[in-house]
Coordinates of N, CA and C in Angstrom, one line a residue:
X1 N 0.7 -1.2 0.1 CA -0.2 0.2 0.1 C 0.8 1.3 -0.2
X2 N 0.8 1.8 -1.3 CA 1.5 3.3 -1.0 C 1.0 4.4 -0.5
X3 N 1.6 5.3 -0.2 CA 1.2 6.4 0.8 C 0.4 7.3 -0.4
X4 N -0.7 7.6 0.2 CA -1.6 8.6 -0.4 C -2.0 9.8 0.1
X5 N -3.1 10.4 -0.4 CA -3.8 11.9 0.2 C -5.2 11.1 0.7
X6 N -5.6 10.1 0.0 CA -6.9 9.8 0.4 C -7.4 9.4 1.6
X7 N -8.5 9.5 2.6 CA -8.9 8.8 3.6 C -9.2 7.4 3.1
X8 N -8.4 6.7 3.6 CA -8.7 5.3 3.7 C -9.1 4.3 4.7
X9 N -10.5 4.0 5.1 CA -11.0 3.5 6.5 C -11.2 2.0 6.0
X10 N -11.4 1.0 7.2 CA -11.0 -0.2 7.2 C -12.1 -0.1 8.6
X11 N -13.4 -0.5 8.6 CA -14.2 -0.4 10.1 C -15.4 -1.9 10.3
X12 N -15.4 -1.6 11.4 CA -16.7 -2.8 11.5 C -16.3 -3.9 10.9
X13 N -15.4 -4.7 11.6 CA -14.4 -5.8 11.2 C -14.1 -6.5 12.5
X14 N -14.8 -7.9 12.6 CA -14.8 -8.7 13.8 C -13.9 -10.2 13.2
X15 N -12.6 -10.0 13.8 CA -11.8 -11.5 13.8 C -12.4 -12.4 14.7
X16 N -13.0 -13.3 14.2 CA -12.9 -14.2 15.0 C -11.9 -15.5 15.4
X17 N -10.7 -15.4 14.4 CA -9.9 -16.6 14.5 C -8.7 -16.1 14.1
X18 N -7.7 -16.1 15.2 CA -6.2 -15.2 14.8 C -5.2 -16.0 15.3
X19 N -5.4 -17.4 14.5 CA -4.1 -18.2 14.9 C -3.5 -19.0 13.7
X20 N -2.3 -19.7 13.9 CA -1.4 -20.1 12.8 C -1.2 -21.4 13.0
X21 N -1.6 -21.9 11.8 CA -1.3 -23.2 11.4 C 0.1 -23.9 12.0
X22 N -0.1 -25.3 12.5 CA 1.1 -25.9 13.2 C 2.4 -25.8 11.9
X23 N 3.4 -25.4 11.9 CA 4.6 -25.6 11.2 C 4.1 -24.3 10.2
X24 N 3.3 -23.7 10.2 CA 3.2 -22.3 9.1 C 3.5 -20.9 9.9
X25 N 3.4 -20.1 9.2 CA 3.4 -18.5 9.5 C 1.8 -18.0 9.6
X26 N 1.8 -16.5 10.0 CA 0.6 -16.0 9.8 C 0.2 -16.1 11.1
X27 N -0.8 -15.4 11.0 CA -2.1 -15.7 12.5 C -2.0 -13.9 12.9
X28 N -1.0 -13.2 12.5 CA -1.2 -12.0 12.9 C -2.2 -10.9 12.0
X29 N -2.7 -9.7 12.8 CA -3.8 -9.2 12.3 C -3.2 -7.8 11.7
X30 N -2.4 -7.6 12.2 CA -1.4 -6.1 11.7 C 0.0 -6.3 11.5
X31 N 0.2 -7.1 10.7 CA 1.5 -7.4 9.8 C 2.1 -6.8 9.1
X32 N 3.3 -6.2 9.0 CA 4.4 -5.6 8.2 C 5.5 -6.1 8.5
X33 N 6.4 -7.3 8.0 CA 7.5 -7.9 8.3 C 8.7 -7.4 7.4
X34 N 8.9 -6.3 7.2 CA 10.1 -6.0 6.4 C 9.9 -6.4 5.0
X35 N 8.6 -6.5 4.8 CA 8.1 -6.4 3.1 C 8.1 -5.5 2.3
X36 N 7.9 -5.8 1.0 CA 7.6 -4.6 0.2 C 8.8 -3.7 -0.6
X37 N 8.8 -2.8 -0.8 CA 10.0 -2.1 -1.6 C 10.7 -1.1 -0.6
X38 N 12.1 -1.3 -0.7 CA 12.7 -0.2 0.2 C 12.4 1.0 -0.2
X39 N 12.2 2.3 1.0 CA 12.5 3.3 0.3 C 10.8 4.2 -0.3
X40 N 10.0 3.1 0.3 CA 8.7 3.4 -0.3 C 7.9 3.6 1.0
X41 N 7.5 4.6 1.2 CA 6.2 4.7 2.5 C 5.1 4.5 2.3
X42 N 4.4 3.6 2.9 CA 3.0 3.2 2.9 C 2.2 3.9 3.9
X43 N 0.9 4.0 3.7 CA 0.1 4.4 4.7 C -0.6 5.7 4.2
X44 N -0.6 6.8 4.8 CA -1.2 7.9 4.6 C -2.5 8.2 4.7
X45 N -3.2 8.4 5.9 CA -4.4 8.9 6.2 C -5.2 7.6 6.0
X46 N -4.8 6.7 6.6 CA -5.5 5.1 6.9 C -5.7 4.9 8.3
X47 N -6.9 4.5 8.5 CA -7.9 4.2 9.6 C -8.3 2.9 9.6
X48 N -7.8 2.4 10.5 CA -8.6 0.9 11.2 C -9.2 1.2 12.4
X49 N -10.8 1.2 12.4 CA -11.6 1.6 13.1 C -12.8 0.3 13.6
X50 N -12.8 0.7 14.8 CA -13.8 -0.4 15.3 C -13.7 -1.8 14.9
X51 N -12.5 -2.4 15.3 CA -12.0 -3.8 15.1 C -11.9 -4.8 16.0
X52 N -12.5 -5.7 16.1 CA -12.8 -6.7 17.2 C -12.4 -7.8 17.2
X53 N -11.1 -8.2 17.9 CA -10.2 -9.5 17.4 C -10.9 -10.3 19.0
X54 N -11.6 -11.3 18.6 CA -12.4 -11.9 19.2 C -11.6 -13.3 19.8
X55 N -10.8 -13.9 19.2 CA -10.0 -15.5 19.5 C -9.4 -15.1 21.0
X56 N -10.2 -15.7 21.7 CA -9.5 -15.9 23.1 C -8.0 -16.7 23.2
X57 N -7.6 -17.2 22.2 CA -6.2 -18.0 21.8 C -5.3 -17.6 20.8
X58 N -4.9 -16.5 20.8 CA -4.7 -15.7 19.4 C -3.0 -16.7 19.6
X59 N -2.4 -17.1 18.2 CA -1.3 -17.7 18.2 C 0.2 -16.2 18.5
X60 N -0.3 -15.9 17.8 CA 0.9 -14.4 17.5 C 0.2 -13.6 18.5
X61 N 1.4 -12.3 18.1 CA 1.0 -11.0 18.6 C 0.0 -10.2 17.2
X62 N -0.4 -9.3 18.0 CA -2.0 -8.7 16.9 C -0.7 -7.5 16.3
X63 N 0.0 -6.6 16.5 CA 1.0 -5.5 16.0 C 2.1 -6.4 15.8
X64 N 3.0 -6.4 14.5 CA 4.1 -6.8 14.1 C 4.3 -5.9 13.0
X65 N 4.9 -4.6 13.3 CA 5.0 -3.7 12.5 C 6.5 -3.3 12.4
X66 N 7.3 -3.7 11.7 CA 8.7 -4.2 11.5 C 9.1 -3.9 9.9
X67 N 10.0 -2.8 9.8 CA 10.4 -2.5 8.5 C 11.7 -2.9 8.4
X68 N 12.2 -3.4 9.0 CA 13.8 -4.0 9.2 C 14.1 -5.7 9.6
X69 N 14.9 -6.3 8.9 CA 14.8 -7.8 9.3 C 15.8 -8.1 10.4
X70 N 16.5 -7.1 11.1 CA 17.2 -7.2 11.8 C 17.2 -7.5 13.5
X71 N 15.7 -8.0 13.5 CA 15.4 -8.7 14.9 C 15.2 -10.2 15.0
X72 N 15.7 -10.9 16.1 CA 15.5 -12.1 16.2 C 14.1 -12.9 15.6
X73 N 13.0 -12.2 15.6 CA 12.0 -12.6 15.4 C 11.9 -12.7 13.4
X74 N 12.5 -11.9 12.9 CA 12.9 -11.6 11.4 C 14.0 -12.8 11.4
X75 N 14.9 -13.5 12.0 CA 16.3 -14.5 11.7 C 17.4 -13.3 11.8
X76 N 17.2 -12.0 11.9 CA 18.2 -10.6 12.1 C 18.6 -10.8 10.8
X77 N 18.0 -10.9 10.0 CA 18.1 -10.6 8.6 C 18.6 -9.3 8.0
X78 N 20.0 -9.1 7.8 CA 20.3 -7.6 7.9 C 20.2 -7.2 6.3
X79 N 19.7 -7.9 5.1 CA 19.0 -7.5 4.1 C 17.9 -7.4 3.9
X80 N 16.9 -7.7 4.8 CA 15.5 -7.5 4.9 C 14.9 -6.2 5.3
X81 N 14.8 -5.4 4.3 CA 14.2 -3.9 4.2 C 12.8 -3.6 3.8
X82 N 11.8 -3.4 4.3 CA 10.9 -3.4 3.7 C 10.5 -1.7 3.7
X83 N 9.3 -1.5 3.0 CA 8.8 -0.4 3.0 C 8.5 0.6 4.3
X84 N 8.2 1.7 4.6 CA 7.8 2.8 5.8 C 6.8 2.6 5.9
X85 N 6.2 3.1 7.1 CA 4.8 3.2 7.3 C 4.7 4.5 8.0
X86 N 3.4 5.8 7.2 CA 3.3 6.5 8.0 C 1.8 7.4 7.6
X87 N 1.6 7.4 8.9 CA 0.1 8.3 8.8 C -1.1 7.0 8.8
X88 N -1.2 6.3 10.1 CA -1.9 5.3 10.2 C -2.5 5.3 11.6
X89 N -3.8 5.2 11.7 CA -4.6 5.4 13.2 C -5.3 3.8 13.4
X90 N -5.0 3.7 14.3 CA -5.8 2.2 15.4 C -6.8 2.6 16.3
X91 N -8.3 2.8 15.7 CA -9.2 3.5 16.6 C -10.7 2.5 17.0
X92 N -10.6 2.5 18.2 CA -11.4 1.7 18.9 C -11.1 0.1 18.4
X93 N -10.1 -0.1 18.6 CA -9.5 -1.8 18.5 C -9.6 -2.6 19.6
X94 N -10.3 -3.2 19.7 CA -10.3 -4.3 20.8 C -9.7 -6.0 20.6
X95 N -9.0 -6.5 21.7 CA -8.0 -7.3 21.1 C -8.6 -8.3 22.7
X96 N -9.2 -9.5 22.2 CA -9.4 -10.3 23.6 C -8.3 -10.7 24.5
X97 N -7.1 -11.2 23.9 CA -5.9 -11.7 24.5 C -4.9 -11.4 23.9
X98 N -3.8 -11.7 24.9 CA -2.5 -11.4 24.1 C -2.0 -13.0 23.6
X99 N -0.8 -12.9 23.0 CA -0.4 -14.2 22.3 C -0.2 -15.3 23.5
X100 N -0.9 -16.4 22.9 CA -0.6 -17.5 23.9 C 0.7 -18.1 24.0
X101 N 1.4 -17.6 23.1 CA 2.8 -18.3 22.7 C 3.9 -17.2 23.3
X102 N 3.4 -16.0 24.0 CA 4.1 -15.0 24.8 C 4.9 -14.2 23.6
X103 N 4.3 -14.1 22.4 CA 4.8 -13.1 21.5 C 4.9 -11.5 21.6
X104 N 5.8 -10.7 21.8 CA 5.3 -9.3 22.2 C 5.0 -8.8 20.7
X105 N 4.2 -7.6 21.2 CA 4.1 -6.9 20.2 C 5.1 -6.2 19.7
X106 N 5.3 -5.3 18.4 CA 6.6 -5.1 17.7 C 6.2 -3.9 17.1
X107 N 7.1 -3.0 17.4 CA 7.0 -1.6 16.4 C 8.7 -1.5 16.1
X108 N 9.1 -1.5 15.0 CA 10.4 -1.6 14.9 C 11.0 -0.8 13.2
X109 N 11.4 0.1 13.2 CA 11.8 0.8 12.0 C 13.2 0.6 11.5
X110 N 13.5 1.4 10.5 CA 14.9 1.0 9.6 C 15.2 2.6 9.1
X111 N 16.5 2.9 9.0 CA 16.9 4.1 8.8 C 16.4 4.7 7.4
X112 N 16.0 3.8 6.2 CA 15.6 4.4 5.2 C 13.9 3.6 5.0
X113 N 13.2 3.4 5.9 CA 11.9 2.8 6.2 C 11.3 3.2 7.7
X114 N 10.9 4.5 8.1 CA 10.6 5.0 9.1 C 8.9 4.4 9.5
X115 N 9.0 4.1 10.7 CA 7.8 4.1 11.0 C 7.2 5.0 11.8
X116 N 6.3 6.2 11.3 CA 5.8 7.3 12.4 C 4.6 7.8 11.8
X117 N 4.4 8.9 12.6 CA 2.6 9.4 12.8 C 1.4 8.0 12.7
X118 N 1.8 7.4 13.8 CA 1.1 6.2 14.2 C 0.2 6.7 15.4
X119 N -1.0 6.4 15.4 CA -2.2 6.8 16.2 C -2.7 5.5 16.8
X120 N -2.7 5.3 18.3 CA -3.6 4.2 18.9 C -4.7 5.0 19.9
X121 N -5.8 4.8 19.3 CA -6.5 5.7 19.9 C -8.0 4.4 20.6
X122 N -7.8 4.5 22.0 CA -8.6 3.4 22.4 C -8.5 2.0 21.7
X123 N -7.0 1.5 22.0 CA -7.0 0.3 21.6 C -6.8 -0.6 22.8
X124 N -7.2 -1.9 23.3 CA -7.1 -2.5 24.1 C -6.6 -4.1 23.8
X125 N -5.7 -4.6 24.5 CA -5.0 -6.0 24.4 C -5.4 -6.6 26.0
X126 N -6.6 -7.4 25.7 CA -6.6 -8.1 27.1 C -7.5 -7.2 28.3
X127 N -8.4 -6.1 28.1 CA -8.7 -5.0 28.6 C -7.9 -4.1 28.9
X128 N -6.5 -4.3 28.7 CA -5.5 -2.9 28.7 C -5.4 -2.5 28.2
X129 N -5.2 -1.1 27.9 CA -5.1 0.1 27.2 C -3.6 -0.2 26.7
X130 N -3.6 0.2 25.6 CA -2.4 0.7 25.0 C -1.9 2.2 24.7
X131 N -1.1 2.6 25.9 CA -0.7 3.6 26.0 C 0.3 4.3 26.2
X132 N 1.3 3.3 25.7 CA 3.0 3.6 26.0 C 3.9 3.0 24.7
X133 N 5.0 3.2 24.4 CA 5.9 2.6 23.7 C 6.4 1.5 24.6
X134 N 6.3 1.6 26.0 CA 6.9 0.4 26.7 C 6.3 -0.9 26.5
X135 N 4.9 -0.6 25.6 CA 4.1 -1.8 25.7 C 4.7 -2.6 24.3
X136 N 5.7 -2.4 23.8 CA 6.0 -2.9 22.3 C 7.8 -3.1 22.3
X137 N 8.3 -3.9 21.7 CA 9.6 -4.5 21.8 C 10.2 -4.2 20.6
X138 N 11.4 -4.1 20.7 CA 12.2 -3.4 19.6 C 12.0 -2.1 19.0
X139 N 11.5 -1.2 20.1 CA 11.0 0.0 19.4 C 12.6 0.4 19.1
X140 N 13.3 1.5 18.1 CA 14.1 2.4 18.2 C 14.0 3.6 17.4
X141 N 15.2 4.4 17.3 CA 15.2 5.5 16.9 C 14.3 5.9 15.6
X142 N 13.9 5.1 15.0 CA 13.4 4.8 13.4 C 11.8 4.8 13.5
X143 N 11.5 4.7 14.9 CA 10.0 5.2 15.1 C 9.6 6.1 15.7
X144 N 8.8 7.0 15.2 CA 8.6 8.6 15.6 C 7.2 8.8 15.4
X145 N 6.6 9.8 16.3 CA 5.5 10.3 16.3 C 4.5 9.4 16.5
X146 N 4.7 8.7 17.6 CA 3.5 7.5 18.1 C 2.6 8.3 18.9
X147 N 1.3 8.4 19.0 CA 0.2 9.0 19.8 C -0.7 8.2 20.3
X148 N -0.8 8.0 21.5 CA -1.8 7.1 22.6 C -3.0 8.3 22.6
X149 N -4.2 8.0 22.5 CA -5.6 8.4 22.9 C -6.4 8.0 23.5
X150 N -7.1 8.7 24.4 CA -8.6 8.1 24.8 C -8.3 6.8 25.8
X151 N -7.2 6.8 26.7 CA -7.1 5.5 27.2 C -7.2 6.2 29.0
X152 N -7.9 5.4 29.9 CA -8.2 6.4 31.2 C -7.0 6.5 32.1
X153 N -6.9 7.4 33.0 CA -5.8 7.9 33.6 C -6.0 7.4 35.2
X154 N -5.2 7.0 36.1 CA -5.7 6.4 37.3 C -5.3 7.9 37.9
X155 N -6.5 8.1 38.5 CA -6.3 9.5 39.4 C -6.3 8.9 41.1
X156 N -5.4 9.6 41.7 CA -5.0 9.2 43.2 C -6.5 9.2 44.0
X157 N -6.4 8.3 44.5 CA -7.5 8.0 45.4 C -7.7 8.7 46.8
X158 N -8.9 9.2 47.0 CA -9.1 10.3 48.1 C -9.5 9.4 49.5
X159 N -8.9 9.5 50.6 CA -9.0 8.5 51.6 C -10.6 9.1 52.0
X160 N -11.2 7.9 52.4 CA -12.9 8.1 53.0 C -13.0 9.1 54.0
X161 N -13.8 9.6 53.9 CA -14.4 10.5 55.4 C -14.9 9.4 56.3
X162 N -14.3 9.8 57.7 CA -14.7 8.9 58.4 C -14.8 10.0 60.1
X163 N -15.6 9.5 60.3 CA -16.5 10.5 61.3 C -15.8 9.9 62.8
X164 N -15.6 10.8 63.8 CA -15.1 10.7 65.1 C -15.7 9.3 65.7
X165 N -16.7 9.1 65.4 CA -17.3 8.0 66.5 C -16.6 6.7 65.5
X166 N -16.4 6.6 64.4 CA -16.0 5.5 63.8 C -14.7 5.2 64.1
X167 N -13.7 6.1 64.3 CA -12.4 6.2 65.1 C -12.4 5.8 66.1
X168 N -13.7 5.7 67.2 CA -13.4 5.1 68.4 C -13.5 6.2 69.2
X169 N -13.6 7.6 68.7 CA -13.7 9.0 69.7 C -15.0 9.6 70.0
X170 N -15.0 10.1 71.2 CA -16.4 10.4 71.5 C -16.7 11.5 70.7
X171 N -18.0 11.9 70.3 CA -18.1 13.1 69.6 C -18.6 13.9 70.4
X172 N -18.2 15.2 70.1 CA -18.5 16.6 71.3 C -20.1 16.5 71.5
X173 N -20.1 16.8 72.7 CA -21.6 17.1 73.0 C -22.2 18.1 72.2
X174 N -23.5 18.0 72.2 CA -24.2 18.9 71.3 C -24.5 20.1 72.0
X175 N -24.3 21.1 71.6 CA -24.7 22.6 72.3 C -26.4 23.0 71.9
X176 N -27.2 22.4 70.9 CA -28.5 22.9 70.8 C -29.3 22.4 71.9
X177 N -30.2 23.3 72.1 CA -31.2 22.7 73.0 C -32.2 21.6 72.6
X178 N -32.8 20.9 73.8 CA -33.3 19.6 73.4 C -34.8 20.2 72.6
X179 N -35.2 19.5 71.7 CA -36.6 19.8 71.2 C -37.5 19.3 71.6
X180 N -38.8 20.2 72.4 CA -39.6 19.7 73.2 C -40.6 18.9 72.8
X181 N -41.2 17.5 73.4 CA -41.8 16.8 72.8 C -43.5 17.6 72.9
X182 N -43.9 17.5 71.6 CA -45.5 17.7 71.8 C -46.4 16.9 72.4
X183 N -47.3 17.4 73.4 CA -48.2 16.3 73.9 C -49.4 16.5 73.4
X184 N -50.4 15.8 73.0 CA -51.1 16.1 72.4 C -52.5 16.2 73.6
X185 N -53.3 17.2 73.0 CA -54.3 17.7 74.3 C -55.6 17.4 73.8
X186 N -56.7 17.5 74.4 CA -58.4 16.5 73.8 C -58.4 17.5 72.5
X187 N -58.2 18.8 72.3 CA -58.4 19.8 71.5 C -57.7 19.8 70.4
X188 N -56.5 18.8 70.5 CA -55.9 18.9 69.3 C -55.6 17.6 68.5
X189 N -55.3 17.4 67.3 CA -55.3 15.8 66.8 C -53.7 16.0 66.4
X190 N -53.3 14.6 66.6 CA -51.9 14.3 65.5 C -52.0 14.6 64.1
X191 N -50.9 15.0 63.8 CA -50.8 15.5 62.4 C -50.7 14.2 61.5
X192 N -51.4 13.9 60.4 CA -51.4 12.7 59.6 C -51.3 13.3 58.3
X193 N -51.1 12.6 57.6 CA -51.0 12.7 55.7 C -51.8 11.6 55.0
X194 N -52.5 11.9 54.1 CA -53.1 11.4 53.5 C -52.8 11.0 52.5
X195 N -51.5 11.6 51.9 CA -50.8 11.3 50.8 C -50.2 10.0 50.7
X196 N -50.2 9.1 49.5 CA -49.1 8.0 49.5 C -48.7 8.1 48.1
X197 N -47.4 7.2 48.0 CA -47.0 7.0 46.6 C -46.5 5.6 46.6
X198 N -47.2 4.8 45.5 CA -46.7 3.7 45.2 C -45.8 3.6 43.9
X199 N -44.7 2.9 44.1 CA -43.5 3.3 43.1 C -43.7 1.7 42.2
X200 N -43.8 1.7 41.1 CA -43.8 0.8 40.0 C -42.8 0.7 39.0
X201 N -42.3 0.0 39.0 CA -41.3 -0.3 38.0 C -41.5 0.0 36.7
X202 N -40.5 1.0 35.9 CA -41.6 1.5 34.4 C -41.9 2.6 34.8
X203 N -42.6 3.1 35.9 CA -43.1 4.5 35.6 C -42.3 5.9 35.8
X204 N -41.0 5.4 36.4 CA -40.1 6.5 36.1 C -39.4 6.8 35.0
X205 N -40.0 8.2 34.0 CA -39.9 8.6 33.1 C -38.7 9.5 33.1
X206 N -37.2 9.0 32.4 CA -36.2 10.5 32.3 C -36.5 10.8 31.2
X207 N -36.3 12.3 31.2 CA -36.5 13.1 30.0 C -35.1 13.2 29.2

């Protein structure tokens, strides 16, 4: 896929089975393994949106984006140089599980084939948001301008409010005068209310 100026969107895709055959290759969802033509940058305004990888036992990693073969996963092939990748967004991508074989997610570039302008927008693997390059292996100086959007930030928890009584301390005496108790007289009657309300599920309407 050569770099272009048009918007190209792949969306609403369910991936049921993400496994490799015994003795075979493949099984990755987003794979760029040093192939293509060196010096050519692929991508450019490409969006993968609303993708659901539902396989609970995927063989390999989901993201294998490497433009150079000088990593063990590509047999340290120094001659393997593929096309670069520029301008790709992964948005609302839900991946049920990590590789059952323990294969890590990979981002790895080459001096002549950079990986740049990549956005991970609300991407999760096994319920964990992708929010840092630390979640990828083989990241080098040829991986540039990677952005992470719409992931939850952990706010510091506030200590719960505890009353003096719960702490085992006596509460200070009240300074308010006691409220007098009204005595019923022959000429007065207790205050009653004739209004009643019954809640029936479904009666409550929220505008």
